[in-house]
Structures are given as structure tokens and as C-alpha cells.
Coordinates of C-alpha atoms in Angstrom, one line a residue:
X1 CA -46.1 -45.1 -2.3
X2 CA -46.7 -41.6 -3.8
X3 CA -50.0 -39.6 -4.7
X4 CA -51.5 -39.7 -8.1
X5 CA -51.9 -36.0 -8.2
X6 CA -55.5 -36.1 -7.2
X7 CA -56.3 -33.1 -4.9
X8 CA -58.2 -35.1 -2.3
X9 CA -54.9 -37.3 -1.5
X10 CA -51.5 -36.6 -0.1
X11 CA -48.9 -38.7 0.7
X12 CA -46.0 -37.9 3.2
X13 CA -43.1 -40.2 2.2
X14 CA -40.2 -39.8 4.6
X15 CA -37.1 -42.2 4.9
X16 CA -37.1 -44.7 7.5
X17 CA -35.0 -47.5 5.8
X18 CA -32.0 -48.6 7.4
X19 CA -30.1 -48.1 3.9
X20 CA -30.8 -44.4 3.5
X21 CA -31.6 -42.5 6.7
X22 CA -29.5 -39.7 5.6
X23 CA -31.8 -38.7 2.8
X24 CA -34.5 -36.1 4.6
X25 CA -37.7 -36.6 2.4
X26 CA -39.0 -39.5 0.3
X27 CA -38.1 -43.0 -0.3
X28 CA -39.0 -45.4 2.2
X29 CA -41.6 -45.3 5.0
X30 CA -44.6 -43.4 3.6
X31 CA -47.4 -41.3 5.5
X32 CA -50.2 -41.4 3.3
X33 CA -53.2 -39.2 3.9
X34 CA -56.6 -39.6 2.1
X35 CA -58.7 -36.7 2.7
X36 CA -62.2 -35.1 1.8
X37 CA -61.5 -31.7 0.6
X38 CA -63.3 -29.5 3.4
X39 CA -62.2 -26.5 4.7
X40 CA -63.7 -23.3 7.1
X41 CA -61.9 -21.4 4.1
X42 CA -63.1 -23.4 1.1
X43 CA -61.0 -20.7 -1.1
X44 CA -57.8 -21.8 0.6
X45 CA -58.4 -25.0 2.3
X46 CA -55.5 -27.0 3.9
X47 CA -54.9 -30.5 4.9
X48 CA -55.3 -29.4 8.7
X49 CA -58.7 -28.1 7.8
X50 CA -59.5 -31.5 6.2
X51 CA -58.2 -33.4 9.4
X52 CA -54.5 -34.3 8.5
X53 CA -51.8 -33.2 10.5
X54 CA -48.8 -33.1 8.3
X55 CA -46.4 -31.8 11.2
X56 CA -47.7 -35.1 13.2
X57 CA -46.6 -37.1 10.3
X58 CA -43.3 -35.5 10.4
X59 CA -42.9 -36.1 14.1
X60 CA -43.8 -39.7 13.7
X61 CA -41.3 -40.4 11.0
X62 CA -38.3 -39.0 13.1
X63 CA -39.7 -41.0 16.1
X64 CA -39.4 -44.3 14.4
X65 CA -36.1 -43.6 12.3
X66 CA -34.0 -45.0 15.0
X67 CA -36.4 -48.1 15.7
X68 CA -36.0 -48.9 12.1
X69 CA -32.2 -48.4 12.0
X70 CA -31.5 -50.8 15.3
X71 CA -33.0 -53.8 13.0
X72 CA -30.5 -53.5 10.4
X73 CA -28.8 -56.9 9.2
X74 CA -26.5 -57.9 6.6
X75 CA -28.0 -57.9 3.2
X76 CA -29.5 -54.6 3.4
X77 CA -28.0 -52.5 0.9
X78 CA -26.9 -49.2 2.2
X79 CA -26.8 -45.4 0.8
X80 CA -29.0 -46.3 -2.1
X81 CA -32.5 -44.8 -1.5
X82 CA -35.5 -45.0 -4.0
X83 CA -38.7 -45.6 -4.3
X84 CA -38.3 -49.3 -2.6
X85 CA -36.1 -51.2 -0.4
X86 CA -33.0 -53.2 -1.7
X87 CA -31.8 -56.1 -0.3
X88 CA -28.8 -58.5 -1.5
X89 CA -29.1 -62.2 -0.5
X90 CA -25.6 -62.9 -1.4
X91 CA -24.3 -60.4 1.3
X92 CA -26.6 -62.4 4.0
X93 CA -24.7 -65.3 3.0
X94 CA -27.1 -67.1 0.7
X95 CA -25.3 -68.8 -2.6
X96 CA -28.5 -70.3 -4.6
X97 CA -31.5 -68.8 -2.5
X98 CA -35.1 -69.5 -2.7
X99 CA -37.4 -66.6 -1.5
X100 CA -40.1 -67.1 0.5
X101 CA -42.9 -64.6 1.1
X102 CA -45.8 -64.0 4.1
X103 CA -48.3 -61.4 4.6
X104 CA -50.6 -61.2 7.5
X105 CA -52.5 -59.2 10.2
X106 CA -53.3 -59.3 13.8
X107 CA -57.1 -59.4 13.3
X108 CA -59.7 -58.4 16.0
X109 CA -57.2 -58.5 18.5
X110 CA -56.4 -54.9 17.4
X111 CA -60.0 -54.1 18.9
X112 CA -58.6 -55.3 22.3
X113 CA -55.3 -53.3 22.0
X114 CA -57.3 -50.1 21.1
X115 CA -59.9 -50.4 24.0
X116 CA -57.3 -51.6 26.5
X117 CA -55.0 -48.6 25.3
X118 CA -52.1 -50.9 25.1
X119 CA -50.4 -50.4 21.8
X120 CA -46.8 -51.7 22.3
X121 CA -47.4 -55.5 21.8
X122 CA -49.5 -56.0 18.7
X123 CA -46.3 -55.1 16.4
X124 CA -44.7 -57.9 17.8
X125 CA -47.8 -60.0 17.0
X126 CA -47.8 -58.7 13.4
X127 CA -44.2 -59.8 12.9
X128 CA -44.6 -63.3 14.4
X129 CA -47.7 -63.9 12.3
X130 CA -45.5 -63.4 9.2
X131 CA -41.8 -64.8 10.2
X132 CA -43.4 -68.0 11.8
X133 CA -45.0 -68.8 8.6
X134 CA -41.5 -68.2 6.7
X135 CA -39.6 -70.4 9.3
X136 CA -41.5 -73.4 8.9
X137 CA -40.7 -73.6 5.5
X138 CA -37.0 -73.4 6.3
X139 CA -36.4 -69.9 5.2
X140 CA -34.7 -67.2 7.3
X141 CA -36.6 -64.2 7.7
X142 CA -34.6 -61.3 5.8
X143 CA -36.9 -58.0 5.8
X144 CA -40.2 -56.8 6.9
X145 CA -42.5 -54.0 5.8
X146 CA -45.6 -52.8 7.6
X147 CA -48.8 -50.9 6.9
X148 CA -50.4 -48.7 9.4
X149 CA -53.8 -47.3 8.8
X150 CA -55.6 -44.9 11.2
X151 CA -58.6 -42.3 11.1
X152 CA -56.4 -39.8 12.9
X153 CA -52.5 -40.0 13.3
X154 CA -51.7 -40.0 17.0
X155 CA -48.2 -39.8 17.7
X156 CA -47.7 -41.8 20.9
X157 CA -50.1 -44.5 20.0
X158 CA -48.5 -44.9 16.4
X159 CA -44.9 -44.9 17.8
X160 CA -46.0 -47.6 20.2
X161 CA -47.3 -49.7 17.5
X162 CA -44.0 -49.3 15.3
X163 CA -41.7 -50.0 18.3
X164 CA -43.3 -53.4 18.6
X165 CA -42.9 -54.0 15.0
X166 CA -39.4 -53.1 15.3
X167 CA -38.7 -55.3 18.5
X168 CA -40.5 -58.3 16.4
X169 CA -38.2 -57.8 13.9
X170 CA -35.4 -57.8 16.4
X171 CA -36.6 -61.0 18.1
X172 CA -36.6 -62.6 14.3
X173 CA -33.2 -61.2 13.0
X174 CA -34.9 -59.6 10.1
X175 CA -34.7 -55.8 9.1
X176 CA -37.5 -53.3 9.2
X177 CA -36.8 -51.8 5.7
X178 CA -40.1 -49.8 5.4
X179 CA -43.9 -49.3 5.3
X180 CA -46.6 -47.0 5.2
X181 CA -48.5 -44.9 7.7
X182 CA -52.2 -44.1 6.1
X183 CA -54.1 -41.4 7.7
X184 CA -57.8 -41.7 6.4
X185 CA -60.2 -39.6 7.9
X186 CA -63.8 -41.0 7.2
X187 CA -62.3 -44.7 6.9
X188 CA -61.6 -45.2 10.2
X189 CA -62.8 -43.6 13.6
X190 CA -60.1 -41.3 15.4
X191 CA -58.6 -43.8 17.9
X192 CA -59.0 -47.0 15.3
X193 CA -56.3 -48.3 13.3
X194 CA -55.4 -51.5 11.3
X195 CA -52.2 -53.2 10.5
X196 CA -50.8 -55.4 8.1
X197 CA -47.4 -57.0 7.8
X198 CA -45.2 -58.2 4.7
X199 CA -42.0 -60.3 5.4
X200 CA -39.5 -61.9 2.8
X201 CA -37.3 -64.7 3.6
X202 CA -34.8 -67.1 2.2
X203 CA -33.7 -70.7 2.1
X204 CA -30.7 -72.4 0.2
X205 CA -32.4 -74.4 -2.7
X206 CA -32.5 -78.2 -1.6
X207 CA -33.0 -77.0 2.2
X208 CA -36.6 -76.1 2.3
X209 CA -39.1 -77.7 4.8
X210 CA -40.9 -80.0 5.0
X211 CA -38.5 -82.6 4.1
X212 CA -37.9 -86.2 4.9
X213 CA -41.4 -86.3 6.9
X214 CA -42.2 -89.8 7.6
X215 CA -43.9 -92.4 10.2
X216 CA -42.0 -92.8 13.2
X217 CA -41.1 -89.3 13.4
X218 CA -41.7 -87.8 16.9
X219 CA -43.6 -84.6 17.4
X220 CA -42.4 -81.9 19.9
X221 CA -44.4 -79.1 21.0
X222 CA -43.3 -75.6 21.7
X223 CA -45.4 -73.5 24.0
X224 CA -47.5 -70.5 23.0
X225 CA -48.0 -67.4 25.6
X226 CA -51.6 -67.6 25.4
X227 CA -54.4 -66.9 22.5
X228 CA -51.5 -65.4 20.3
X229 CA -53.4 -63.6 17.5
X230 CA -56.3 -66.0 16.4
X231 CA -59.7 -66.2 17.8
X232 CA -60.2 -62.9 19.3
X233 CA -63.7 -62.6 17.7
X234 CA -64.8 -65.6 19.9
X235 CA -62.9 -64.3 23.0
X236 CA -64.8 -60.9 22.6
X237 CA -68.0 -62.8 22.3
X238 CA -67.3 -64.7 25.5
X239 CA -66.4 -61.6 27.5
X240 CA -69.4 -59.9 26.2
X241 CA -71.8 -62.8 27.1
X242 CA -70.2 -62.7 30.8
X243 CA -70.6 -59.0 31.1
X244 CA -66.7 -58.6 31.6
X245 CA -64.7 -55.6 30.2
X246 CA -61.0 -55.4 29.6
X247 CA -60.4 -53.4 32.9
X248 CA -61.6 -56.2 34.8
X249 CA -59.3 -58.5 36.9
X250 CA -58.2 -61.4 34.6
X251 CA -59.7 -64.7 36.2
X252 CA -56.8 -66.8 34.7
X253 CA -54.1 -64.3 35.3
X254 CA -53.4 -63.0 38.9
X255 CA -52.6 -59.4 39.4
X256 CA -53.3 -58.5 35.6
X257 CA -56.4 -57.0 34.1
X258 CA -58.1 -58.8 31.0
X259 CA -57.0 -56.6 28.6
X260 CA -53.1 -56.8 29.7
X261 CA -53.3 -60.7 29.8
X262 CA -54.9 -61.2 26.3
X263 CA -52.8 -58.9 24.8
X264 CA -49.7 -61.2 25.5
X265 CA -47.7 -61.1 22.4
X266 CA -47.3 -63.9 19.9
X267 CA -44.1 -65.9 20.3
X268 CA -41.6 -65.9 17.8
X269 CA -39.9 -69.1 17.3
X270 CA -37.4 -68.1 14.5
X271 CA -33.9 -68.5 15.8
X272 CA -34.4 -72.0 17.8
X273 CA -36.1 -73.7 14.7
X274 CA -33.4 -72.0 12.3
X275 CA -30.8 -73.7 14.6
X276 CA -32.4 -76.8 14.5
X277 CA -33.1 -76.9 10.9
X278 CA -29.3 -76.3 10.1
X279 CA -28.3 -79.1 12.3
X280 CA -30.3 -81.3 10.4
X281 CA -32.7 -82.5 13.1
X282 CA -36.1 -80.7 11.7
X283 CA -38.1 -82.8 9.3
X284 CA -41.2 -80.1 9.4
X285 CA -42.7 -77.7 11.5
X286 CA -46.2 -76.4 11.8
X287 CA -47.2 -72.9 13.1
X288 CA -50.4 -73.4 14.9
X289 CA -52.8 -70.2 14.1
X290 CA -56.4 -70.0 12.8
X291 CA -57.6 -73.7 12.6
X292 CA -55.7 -74.8 15.5
X293 CA -54.0 -78.0 15.5
X294 CA -56.4 -80.0 13.2
X295 CA -56.1 -77.2 10.6
X296 CA -52.6 -76.6 10.5
X297 CA -50.3 -79.8 11.6
X298 CA -51.5 -81.8 8.7
X299 CA -50.5 -79.1 6.2
X300 CA -46.9 -80.1 6.8
X301 CA -47.4 -83.8 6.5
X302 CA -47.5 -86.0 3.3
X303 CA -50.3 -88.2 2.5
X304 CA -50.5 -91.4 4.1
X305 CA -49.3 -90.0 7.7
X306 CA -51.3 -89.4 10.8
X307 CA -50.1 -87.2 13.4
X308 CA -51.2 -88.9 16.9
X309 CA -51.1 -86.6 19.7
X310 CA -51.4 -87.8 23.5
X311 CA -53.7 -85.0 25.5
X312 CA -52.5 -83.7 28.6
X313 CA -48.6 -84.2 27.2
X314 CA -48.5 -80.5 27.1
X315 CA -49.3 -77.8 29.5
X316 CA -52.4 -75.7 28.5
X317 CA -52.2 -72.1 29.8
X318 CA -55.0 -71.2 32.0
X319 CA -56.7 -68.6 29.5
X320 CA -58.0 -71.6 27.5
X321 CA -60.0 -73.3 30.5
X322 CA -61.1 -69.9 31.3
X323 CA -62.8 -69.4 27.7
X324 CA -64.0 -72.9 27.7
X325 CA -65.7 -72.7 30.9
X326 CA -66.9 -69.1 30.6
X327 CA -68.2 -69.5 26.8
X328 CA -69.4 -73.1 27.2
X329 CA -67.0 -73.9 24.2
X330 CA -66.8 -77.6 23.2
X331 CA -63.1 -79.3 23.0
X332 CA -63.4 -79.7 19.4
X333 CA -64.3 -76.0 19.0
X334 CA -61.4 -74.8 21.0
X335 CA -58.9 -77.0 19.0
X336 CA -60.5 -75.9 15.8
X337 CA -60.1 -72.2 16.7
X338 CA -57.2 -71.6 19.3
X339 CA -53.8 -73.0 19.6
X340 CA -54.5 -74.3 23.0
X341 CA -51.1 -73.9 24.2
X342 CA -48.9 -75.0 21.3
X343 CA -47.6 -72.2 19.0
X344 CA -45.5 -74.7 17.2
X345 CA -45.3 -78.4 16.5
X346 CA -42.1 -80.0 15.1
X347 CA -41.5 -83.5 13.7
X348 CA -38.0 -84.6 14.2
X349 CA -36.2 -87.9 13.6
X350 CA -36.5 -90.4 16.6
X351 CA -32.8 -90.7 16.5
X352 CA -32.4 -86.7 17.0
X353 CA -35.0 -86.4 19.8
X354 CA -32.5 -86.3 22.7
X355 CA -30.1 -83.6 20.7
X356 CA -33.3 -81.7 19.4
X357 CA -34.6 -81.5 23.0
X358 CA -31.3 -80.3 24.3
X359 CA -30.8 -77.6 21.5
X360 CA -34.2 -76.2 22.1
X361 CA -33.7 -76.1 25.9
X362 CA -30.7 -74.4 25.6
X363 CA -32.3 -71.8 23.3
X364 CA -34.7 -71.2 26.0
X365 CA -37.7 -73.3 24.9
X366 CA -39.5 -75.7 27.1
X367 CA -39.9 -78.5 24.5
X368 CA -42.8 -81.2 25.1
X369 CA -42.8 -84.8 23.6
X370 CA -46.2 -84.6 22.4
X371 CA -47.0 -87.6 20.1
X372 CA -45.8 -89.2 16.8
X373 CA -46.4 -90.0 13.2
X374 CA -48.1 -93.0 12.1
X375 CA -48.6 -94.8 8.6
X376 CA -52.3 -94.3 7.6
X377 CA -54.2 -94.4 4.3
X378 CA -55.6 -91.3 2.6
X379 CA -55.0 -87.8 3.5
X380 CA -52.6 -86.5 6.1
X381 CA -54.4 -86.4 9.3
X382 CA -54.5 -85.9 12.9
X383 CA -55.7 -87.7 15.9
X384 CA -55.9 -86.8 19.6
X385 CA -55.9 -89.6 22.1
X386 CA -57.5 -89.7 25.4
X387 CA -59.4 -86.0 25.1
X388 CA -61.8 -85.5 27.7
X389 CA -64.9 -84.1 26.6
X390 CA -64.7 -81.2 28.9
X391 CA -61.2 -80.4 27.8
X392 CA -59.4 -78.1 28.3
X393 CA -61.5 -77.5 31.7
X394 CA -60.2 -78.8 34.9

């Protein structure tokens, strides 16, 4: 993105795209600064006077070039440059692809990262929130772009965030093809920043998910690492009500401070789910994010089908018992806000359960048989059996 020519705005656009690293300036990852024109020397103002450090922007671009380059993959078109990233689906192995897009952020988990001074995991969260939404539609994530906005560009902080983004892309198998870093004094406090991510994937026509979902399918749950990236406004309210700080010991994670424990990154499920789908063993998958199980699992089910889950059939990370107890949060509210230990729920055919479980285990997952689909009347729904009133408290 380039400036429109107005004097209060400047954009430093430098190449961070894997396909044209040889170009020195412009094209690719932009560093954009929105500034108020104030100066100690009003006759000859500089952007530094206005709070913008061009040299810091240049240094960040150099620091993140190798991070982006390391995520390069088939399909990224090399040596072209330009105002946008180019990708060739045919070179990535697709014949008749349908493109699937997703965009997301990290929410107020960023507030925890900023206050804890831990910045190298939220980039993984950013990628995960996008690519997990692609794979549940049967799509392979192809490329990713980020937007990083801050009040004052700090090289160490920004590089840590983008290093996390690159790591997330590596885990998902997609290329970090570009993005924008916006320095905007007056919009954000100096230490604050915000993130947005954008990803595009592809699936062969006729191979999109969900497909073939029916009563009798078995539900398999894949565990979460913790809270992931949803519900942090409630998390922070619970901590504040109990007088806890992020520097305090985490009651649910021995040896860790609260900030460190809460910032465990969102798991990325792309590779094992793609393998399962390509083996013909996946009818549907639901990414359990905001809205929890009740708000997400029915989204991938057809009308006339209800998901029946058995409480206690999957392990619930101790952070959720802590939040329920410390905040006196009801079981219904916990399920509506948090993933409660399930980052992904899969619907697989009964005949394929053994093979699917074996494939997932070999991929490093710990799958749990958590329920099944039943025929019902009306819209798709969910029912959790034998749920104690105090759940997930012990």
C-alpha cells in the first residue's frame, strides 16, 4: 500500500515477499506511518520529529525478510515483484481449484501479550485462527498476509510478533507472502499493537467439506492447548476480580506465571486434517473458537442431525476449571465462551474410526471419541450428556 500523497502520511514499502527478495524498495511488506505534522522546527519538519522512525522501519524489513523467505512453498511465483503477491495454484498441484479465504485477529489476548511482554506466540495464534478455518472446509492453506499496527515501532517487539507469524505459516505449510506494518502515533499507545491476518487456501472442486455428514457418524475430538484465542475479555475480568496479575504464579500451571501460561498458542490442525481428508476419512470438521461447542459444531451439520457428546469423554485442561472456579462461571457459559479442551471436532464415518484414529495418532494428535451424530427433527443441534452442573470444576 502506497501513500496518496498527503503530507501527514508516509508509507515505507519494502520487499518481504519470498518471490522477489532481490528488489530493494517497494513491493511487498509495507511499513506505513500515519503522523501528525508537528516539529521542533516547523519550517523543516521531519517524520522523526512527528514520532516516526524511518530507520527502525528499514531495520525491521531487513530483520523479517529471512523469516518470510523460510515459508516459501510451491505456487509462489518467483522473480516478478509488483504491488501484490502472485500465486499459481497449478504449480501447487491443483487442477480445478476453488479458492477459500479467511481473515481473523487475536482479540484481547494481545492485551495479555503486551502486558506480559511476551510477543513471540501471538503470531502463531493469528495464523491458526485463519488457517484452521480454511482446513475445516477441505482447503489447503496456500498463503498468508499480516497487518501489524502500532503507536511506536519497536524492532524487537515487532520482529518477535512476525517471527511467530512465520512459525505459524511453517506449521500450516503456507507462505507468508507479504503484509503491512503501520506506525500510527496518536492511534495507539507507544507499546500497544494490533494484528489482523488474511489467508487464502484451495480445494479441488468437488472436494470441499462438509460432505457426506449423516446420522451414525462418530465424533472425534482433538485437544486444545488451553484457551487458544477466544474469551480473553472474560479471562482478564476473572483475573482482575481475583486481584491476580500476569506476573503471579499460575494456579493451573506449576512453574509458570499466569501471563506465560495463558499465552500458550492456538494449535494448528492443518496437516493431520488434510491427510485425513485426502484419505477419504473426514466428513466434517468444526474449529471450536468463539461460541464454543454450541456455537461451532452445528455449523458443519445438516438439518435433521444432532451432535450427541458425552461429558467426561475428553480431558479438560486445568485452566478451564480455574476460570470456572475463580470467576464462578456456569457450565453453560464456559461452553458458550471457551473451547473447553477441544480445539477441533471431526465427524468421521463409523467404518473409518479405527483408521482415522490411527492416522491422527501417527501425526502426533491424541484423538478422543467424544460422541456421535443422531437423526433429529429441525435444524442441526448439539446435546452434551451427563454434564455436571459444576463442570468443569472438580
